[in-house]
Coordinates of C-alpha atoms and ligand atoms in Angstrom, one line a residue:
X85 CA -1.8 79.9 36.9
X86 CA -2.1 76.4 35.9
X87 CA -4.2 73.8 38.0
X88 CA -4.0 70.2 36.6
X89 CA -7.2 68.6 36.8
X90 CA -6.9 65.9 39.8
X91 CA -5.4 69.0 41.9
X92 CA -7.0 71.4 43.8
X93 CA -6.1 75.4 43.1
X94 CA -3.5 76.6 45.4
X95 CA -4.9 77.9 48.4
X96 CA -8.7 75.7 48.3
X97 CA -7.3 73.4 50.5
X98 CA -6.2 73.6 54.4
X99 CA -4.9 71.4 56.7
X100 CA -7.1 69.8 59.8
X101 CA -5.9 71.6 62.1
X102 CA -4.7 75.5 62.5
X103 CA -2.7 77.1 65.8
X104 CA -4.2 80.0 67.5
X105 CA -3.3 83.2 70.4
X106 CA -5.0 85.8 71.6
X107 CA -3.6 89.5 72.5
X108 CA -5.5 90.4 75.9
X109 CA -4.9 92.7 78.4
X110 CA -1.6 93.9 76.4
X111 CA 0.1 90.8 76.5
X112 CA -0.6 87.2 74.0
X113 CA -2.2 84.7 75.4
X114 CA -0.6 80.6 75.2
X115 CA -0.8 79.4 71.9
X116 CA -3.9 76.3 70.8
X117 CA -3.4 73.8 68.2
X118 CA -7.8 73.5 67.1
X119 CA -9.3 71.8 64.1
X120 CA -10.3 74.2 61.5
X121 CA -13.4 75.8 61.8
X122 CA -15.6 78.8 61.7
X123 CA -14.0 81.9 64.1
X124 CA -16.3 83.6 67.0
X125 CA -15.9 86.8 66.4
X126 CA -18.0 90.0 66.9
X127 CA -20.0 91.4 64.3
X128 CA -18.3 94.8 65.5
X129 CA -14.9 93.4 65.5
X130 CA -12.4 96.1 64.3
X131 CA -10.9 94.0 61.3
X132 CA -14.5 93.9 59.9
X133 CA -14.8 97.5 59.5
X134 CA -11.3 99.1 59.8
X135 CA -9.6 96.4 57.6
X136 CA -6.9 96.0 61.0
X137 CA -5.4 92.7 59.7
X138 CA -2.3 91.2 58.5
X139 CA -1.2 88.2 56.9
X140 CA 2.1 86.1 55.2
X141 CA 2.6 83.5 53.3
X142 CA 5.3 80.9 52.9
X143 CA 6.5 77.3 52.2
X144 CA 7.8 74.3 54.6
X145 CA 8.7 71.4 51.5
X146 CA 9.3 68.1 51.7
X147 CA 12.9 66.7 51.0
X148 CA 13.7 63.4 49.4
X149 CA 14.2 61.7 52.8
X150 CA 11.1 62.7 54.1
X151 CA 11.8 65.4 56.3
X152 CA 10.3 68.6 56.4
X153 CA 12.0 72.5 56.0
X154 CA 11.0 75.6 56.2
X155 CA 12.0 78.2 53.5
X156 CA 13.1 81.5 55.3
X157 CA 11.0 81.5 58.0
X158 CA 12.8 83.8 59.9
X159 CA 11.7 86.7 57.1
X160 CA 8.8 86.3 57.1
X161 CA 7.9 86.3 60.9
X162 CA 9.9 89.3 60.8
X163 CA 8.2 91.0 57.9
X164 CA 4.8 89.6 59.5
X165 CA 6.4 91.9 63.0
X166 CA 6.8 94.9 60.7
X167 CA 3.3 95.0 58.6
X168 CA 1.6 94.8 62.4
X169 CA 3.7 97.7 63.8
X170 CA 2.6 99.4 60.4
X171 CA -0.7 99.2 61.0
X172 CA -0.6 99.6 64.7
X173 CA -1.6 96.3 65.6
X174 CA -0.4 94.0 68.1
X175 CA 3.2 92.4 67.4
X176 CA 3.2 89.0 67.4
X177 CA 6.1 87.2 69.2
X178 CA 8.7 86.1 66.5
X179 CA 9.6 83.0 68.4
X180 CA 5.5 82.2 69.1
X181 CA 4.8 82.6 65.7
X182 CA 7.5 80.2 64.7
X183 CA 6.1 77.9 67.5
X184 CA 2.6 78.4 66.2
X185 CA 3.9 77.5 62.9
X186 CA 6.1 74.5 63.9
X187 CA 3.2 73.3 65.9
X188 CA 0.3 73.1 62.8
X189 CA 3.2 71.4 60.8
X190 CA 4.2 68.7 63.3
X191 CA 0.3 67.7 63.9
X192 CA -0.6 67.9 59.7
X193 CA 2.6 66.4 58.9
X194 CA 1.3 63.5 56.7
X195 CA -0.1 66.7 54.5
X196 CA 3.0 68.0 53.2
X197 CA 3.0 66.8 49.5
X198 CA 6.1 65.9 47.9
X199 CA 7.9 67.9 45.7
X200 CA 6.9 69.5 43.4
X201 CA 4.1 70.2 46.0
X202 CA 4.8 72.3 49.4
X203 CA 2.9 73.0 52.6
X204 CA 1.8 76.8 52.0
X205 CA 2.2 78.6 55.8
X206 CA -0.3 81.8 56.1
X207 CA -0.5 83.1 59.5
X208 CA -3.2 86.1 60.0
X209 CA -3.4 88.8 62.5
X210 CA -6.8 90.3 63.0
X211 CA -7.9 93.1 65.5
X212 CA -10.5 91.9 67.4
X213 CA -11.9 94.6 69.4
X214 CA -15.7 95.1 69.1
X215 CA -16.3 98.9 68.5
X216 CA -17.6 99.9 65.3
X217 CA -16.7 103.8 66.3
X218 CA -13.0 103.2 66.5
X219 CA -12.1 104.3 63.2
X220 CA -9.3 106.4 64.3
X221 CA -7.9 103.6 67.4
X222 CA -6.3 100.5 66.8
X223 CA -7.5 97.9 68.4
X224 CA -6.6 96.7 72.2
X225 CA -7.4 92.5 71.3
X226 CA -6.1 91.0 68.4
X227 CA -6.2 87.1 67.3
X228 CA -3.4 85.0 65.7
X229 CA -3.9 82.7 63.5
X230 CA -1.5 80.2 61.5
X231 CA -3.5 78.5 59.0
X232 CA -1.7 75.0 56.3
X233 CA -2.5 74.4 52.6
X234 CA -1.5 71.8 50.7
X235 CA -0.3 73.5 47.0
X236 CA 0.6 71.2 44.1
X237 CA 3.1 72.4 41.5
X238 CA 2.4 76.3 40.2
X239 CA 3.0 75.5 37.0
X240 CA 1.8 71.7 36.4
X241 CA 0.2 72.5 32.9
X242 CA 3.8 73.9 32.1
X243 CA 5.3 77.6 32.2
X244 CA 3.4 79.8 30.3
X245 CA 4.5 83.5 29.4
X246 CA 2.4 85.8 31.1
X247 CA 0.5 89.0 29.5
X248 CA 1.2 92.1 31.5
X249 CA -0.6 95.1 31.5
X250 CA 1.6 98.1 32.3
X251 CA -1.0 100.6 34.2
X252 CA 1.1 104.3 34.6
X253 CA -2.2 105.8 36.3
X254 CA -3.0 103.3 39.4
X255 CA -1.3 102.4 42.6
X256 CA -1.9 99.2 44.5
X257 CA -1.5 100.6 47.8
X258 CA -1.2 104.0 49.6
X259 CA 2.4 105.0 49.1
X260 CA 3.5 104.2 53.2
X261 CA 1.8 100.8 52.9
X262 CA 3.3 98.9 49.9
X263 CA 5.7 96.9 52.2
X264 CA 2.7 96.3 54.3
X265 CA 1.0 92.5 53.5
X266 CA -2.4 93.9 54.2
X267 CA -5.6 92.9 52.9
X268 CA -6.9 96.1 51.3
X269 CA -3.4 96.3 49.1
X270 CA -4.9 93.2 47.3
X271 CA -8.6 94.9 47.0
X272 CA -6.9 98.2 45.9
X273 CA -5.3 96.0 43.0
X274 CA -8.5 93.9 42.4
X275 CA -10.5 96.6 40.6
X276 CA -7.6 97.4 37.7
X277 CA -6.6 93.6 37.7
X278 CA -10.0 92.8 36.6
X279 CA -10.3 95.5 34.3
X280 CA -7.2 94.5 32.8
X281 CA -8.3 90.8 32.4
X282 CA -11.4 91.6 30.6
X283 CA -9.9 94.1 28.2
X284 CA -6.5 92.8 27.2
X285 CA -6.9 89.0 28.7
X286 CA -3.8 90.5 30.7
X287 CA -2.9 88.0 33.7
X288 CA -1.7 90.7 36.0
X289 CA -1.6 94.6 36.2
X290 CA 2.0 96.1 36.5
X291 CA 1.7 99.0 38.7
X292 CA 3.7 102.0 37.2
X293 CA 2.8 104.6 39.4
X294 CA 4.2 108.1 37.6
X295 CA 5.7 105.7 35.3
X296 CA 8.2 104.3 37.8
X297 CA 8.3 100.5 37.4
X298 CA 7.0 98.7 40.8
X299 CA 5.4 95.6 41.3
X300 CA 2.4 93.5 40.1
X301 CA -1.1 92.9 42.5
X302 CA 1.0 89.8 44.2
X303 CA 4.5 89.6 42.8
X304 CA 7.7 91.8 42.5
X305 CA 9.3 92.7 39.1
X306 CA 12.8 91.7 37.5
X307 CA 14.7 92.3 34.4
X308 CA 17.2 90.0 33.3
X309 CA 19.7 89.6 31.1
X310 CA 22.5 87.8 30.1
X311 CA 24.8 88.2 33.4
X312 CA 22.1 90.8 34.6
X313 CA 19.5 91.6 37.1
X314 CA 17.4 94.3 37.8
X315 CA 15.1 95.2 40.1
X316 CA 13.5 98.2 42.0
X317 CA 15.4 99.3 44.9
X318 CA 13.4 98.7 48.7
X319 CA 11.5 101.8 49.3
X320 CA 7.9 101.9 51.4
X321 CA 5.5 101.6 48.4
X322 CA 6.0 97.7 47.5
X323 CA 6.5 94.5 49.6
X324 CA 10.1 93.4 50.1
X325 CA 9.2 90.0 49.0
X326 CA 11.4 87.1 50.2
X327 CA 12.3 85.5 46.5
X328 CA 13.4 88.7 45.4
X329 CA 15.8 88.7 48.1
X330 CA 16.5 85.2 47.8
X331 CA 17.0 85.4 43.9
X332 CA 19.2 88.4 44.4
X333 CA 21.3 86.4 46.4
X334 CA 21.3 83.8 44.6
X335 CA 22.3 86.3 41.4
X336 CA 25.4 87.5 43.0
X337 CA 26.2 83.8 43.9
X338 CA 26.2 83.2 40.2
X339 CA 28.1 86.4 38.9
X340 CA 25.0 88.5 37.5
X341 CA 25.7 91.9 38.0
X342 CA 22.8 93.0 40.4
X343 CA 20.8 96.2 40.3
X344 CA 18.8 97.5 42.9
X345 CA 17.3 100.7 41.7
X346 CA 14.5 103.0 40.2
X347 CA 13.5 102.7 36.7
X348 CA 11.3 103.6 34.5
X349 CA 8.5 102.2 32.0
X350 CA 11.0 103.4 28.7
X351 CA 13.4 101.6 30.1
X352 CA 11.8 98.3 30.9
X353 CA 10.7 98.1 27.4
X354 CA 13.9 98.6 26.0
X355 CA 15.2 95.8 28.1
X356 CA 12.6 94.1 26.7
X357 CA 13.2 94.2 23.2
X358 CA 16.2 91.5 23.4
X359 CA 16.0 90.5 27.4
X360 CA 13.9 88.8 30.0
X361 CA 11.0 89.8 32.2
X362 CA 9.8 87.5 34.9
X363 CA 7.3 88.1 38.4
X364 CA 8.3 86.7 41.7
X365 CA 6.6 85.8 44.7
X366 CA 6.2 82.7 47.0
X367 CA 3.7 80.8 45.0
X368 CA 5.4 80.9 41.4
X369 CA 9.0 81.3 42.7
X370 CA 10.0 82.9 39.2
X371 CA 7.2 83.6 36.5
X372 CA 8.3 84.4 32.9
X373 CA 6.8 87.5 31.3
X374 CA 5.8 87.2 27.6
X375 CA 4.1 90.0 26.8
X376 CA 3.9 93.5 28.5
X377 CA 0.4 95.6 27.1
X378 CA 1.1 99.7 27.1
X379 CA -1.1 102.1 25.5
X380 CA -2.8 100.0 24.0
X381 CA 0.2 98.4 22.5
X382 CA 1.9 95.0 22.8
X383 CA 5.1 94.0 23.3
X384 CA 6.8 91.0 23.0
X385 CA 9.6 90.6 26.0
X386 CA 12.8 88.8 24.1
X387 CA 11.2 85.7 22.0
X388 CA 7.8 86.0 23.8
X389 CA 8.6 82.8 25.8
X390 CA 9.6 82.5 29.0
X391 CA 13.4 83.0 29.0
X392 CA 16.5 80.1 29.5
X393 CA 17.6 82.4 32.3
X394 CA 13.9 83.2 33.8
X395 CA 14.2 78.9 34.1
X396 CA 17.6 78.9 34.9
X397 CA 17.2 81.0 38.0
X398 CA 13.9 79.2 39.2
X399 CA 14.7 75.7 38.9
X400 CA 17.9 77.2 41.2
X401 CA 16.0 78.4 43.5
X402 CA 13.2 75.6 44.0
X403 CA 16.6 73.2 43.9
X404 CA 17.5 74.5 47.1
X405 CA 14.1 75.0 48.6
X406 CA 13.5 71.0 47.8
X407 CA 17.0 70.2 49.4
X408 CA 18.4 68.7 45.9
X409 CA 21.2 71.9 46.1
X410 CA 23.1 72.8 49.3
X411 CA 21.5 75.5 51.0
X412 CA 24.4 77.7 51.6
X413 CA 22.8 80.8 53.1
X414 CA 20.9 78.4 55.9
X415 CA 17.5 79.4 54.5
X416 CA 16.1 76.5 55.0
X417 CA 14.8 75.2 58.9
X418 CA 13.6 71.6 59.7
X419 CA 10.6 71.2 61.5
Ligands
PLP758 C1 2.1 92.4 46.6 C2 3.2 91.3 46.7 N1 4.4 91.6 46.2 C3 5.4 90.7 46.3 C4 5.1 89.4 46.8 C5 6.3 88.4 46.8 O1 6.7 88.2 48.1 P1 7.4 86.9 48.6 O2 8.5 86.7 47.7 O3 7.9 87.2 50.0 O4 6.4 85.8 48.6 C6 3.9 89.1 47.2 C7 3.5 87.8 47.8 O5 3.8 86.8 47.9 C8 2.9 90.0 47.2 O6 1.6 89.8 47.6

């Protein structure tokens, strides 16, 4: 990731204000609009030992004429829904979560950045109940809480091709929580991430789990080509991240023959000799792949540069998302 220097790194800043409910008594509790500020919670609280918690993560940006959209909510309330019923905790209401989140953006308004910039969205879900022997019950309270960030352009110092370590051995995740955005995926990925860092000054870790290509410890995968796309088809063991959707979408809308399926680490390499490889997620939209590290061995994807159709594809998609294309597919709501 690349930080210029007047800018903060994405995610070091909030907002003044957050919104927050409460789940008591089996049913939430009226939403609050608070400044930011330390939580009370109970040194016992569930979250704290049994890791009950949830979270998402998404952008409202900025258009030209000053008003203010956000990308896709809808899919991400909805995946926020599915990650709690995962993890038995309390569902949040879709349309007071969007409430919640309308209601932190109308009140830190003036601290939606331009574009490039965005207001990053992360609402949490925590369970709340103190009981430090409730290892094996999910807990009855539960807190909601939609927290702001401003974030500056991902790539301000320029796109640079990332190094990727392809790891055959490791999973990110137990296999029924992939497509679950819960905090102990990112600490199962932590460890290898690290690892990977230190020994090959990899940036991410490319979870190839039986050698079956998946996802990195924050982004999904692609393959692209000229007129191509591929990607692995939904299953439980990764997050169904919103770009992906959106950029399959946004494939077909441009002719690329789309593929949605299992594939292995052979393969991907292959591809790789003369094609493109590139991570997406929220934060970095579309990230090109440069290099991808397997035993022991590196490999340059294409020219080693992030590819014209890795660029292509992104500046797309953040066209739309900045309301400088027309936003066929209604992705985009104003607040
Ligand atoms: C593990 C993981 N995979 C994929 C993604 C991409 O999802 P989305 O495009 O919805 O941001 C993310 C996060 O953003 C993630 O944390």
């Amino acid at each position: 990731m690349s930080v210029s220097p007047q800018r903060p790194a994405f995610g070091t800043v909030l907002t003044s204000h957050m919104a927050t409910a409460n789940y008591r008594d089996g049913r939430w509790g009226e939403h609050e609009l608070v400044p930011v500020g330390p939580l009370a919670l109970s040194p016992a609280a569930h979250v704290l030992h049994y890791a009950s918690t949830c979270f998402e993560g998404f952008k409202a940006f900025r258009h030209a004429d000053g008003s203010v959209h956000v990308f896709r909510m809808d899919r991400h309330i909805a995946r926020m829904r599915q990650s709690a019923r995962m993890l038995v905790l309390p569902e949040p209401d879709a349309a007071q979560l969007a409430r919640m989140v309308a209601a932190v953006i109308d009140r830190c308004r003036e601290a939606v950045p331009a574009a490039p910039g965005a207001l990053y969205l992360r609402p949490l879900l925590i369970g709340t109940t103190p009981n430090i022997g409730a290892a094996a019950t999910p807990p009855a309270d539960a807190s909601l809480i939609v927290l702001a960030s401003p974030v500056w352009d991902y790539f301000a110092g320029g796109m640079k091709p990332l190094r990727i370590l392809v790891d055959a051995h490791n999973t990110r995740s137990a296999a029924h929580l992939g497509m679950v955005k819960t905090g102990g995926n990112y600490a199962a990925a932590m460890g290898p991430t690290l690892a990977a860092r230190a020994k090959y000054q990899a940036d991410q870790v490319l979870f190839c789990p039986g050698g079956e290509v998946q996802e990195t410890g924050a982004a999904n995968f692609f393959l692209i080509r000229d007129g191509r796309l591929l990607t692995r088809s939904l299953d439980a063991t990764f997050l169904h991240g919103v770009t992906r959707d959106s950029l399959l979408t946004l494939g077909r809308d441009l002719g690329f023959e789309v593929s949605e399926r299992v594939f292995d680490v052979g393969e991907m390499l292959e591809w790789a000799v003369d094609g493109e490889a590139a991570l997406s997620g929220t934060a970095a939209v579309l990230a090109g792949v440069g290099t991808l590290i397997h035993g022991g061995q590196e490999h340059r994807v294409g020219t080693g540069e992030v590819g014209p159709l890795t660029r292509s594809l992104r500046a797309q998609l953040v066209a739309i998302q900045q309301g400088a294309a027309p936003d066929r597919h209604g992705w985009l709501k104003r607040v």
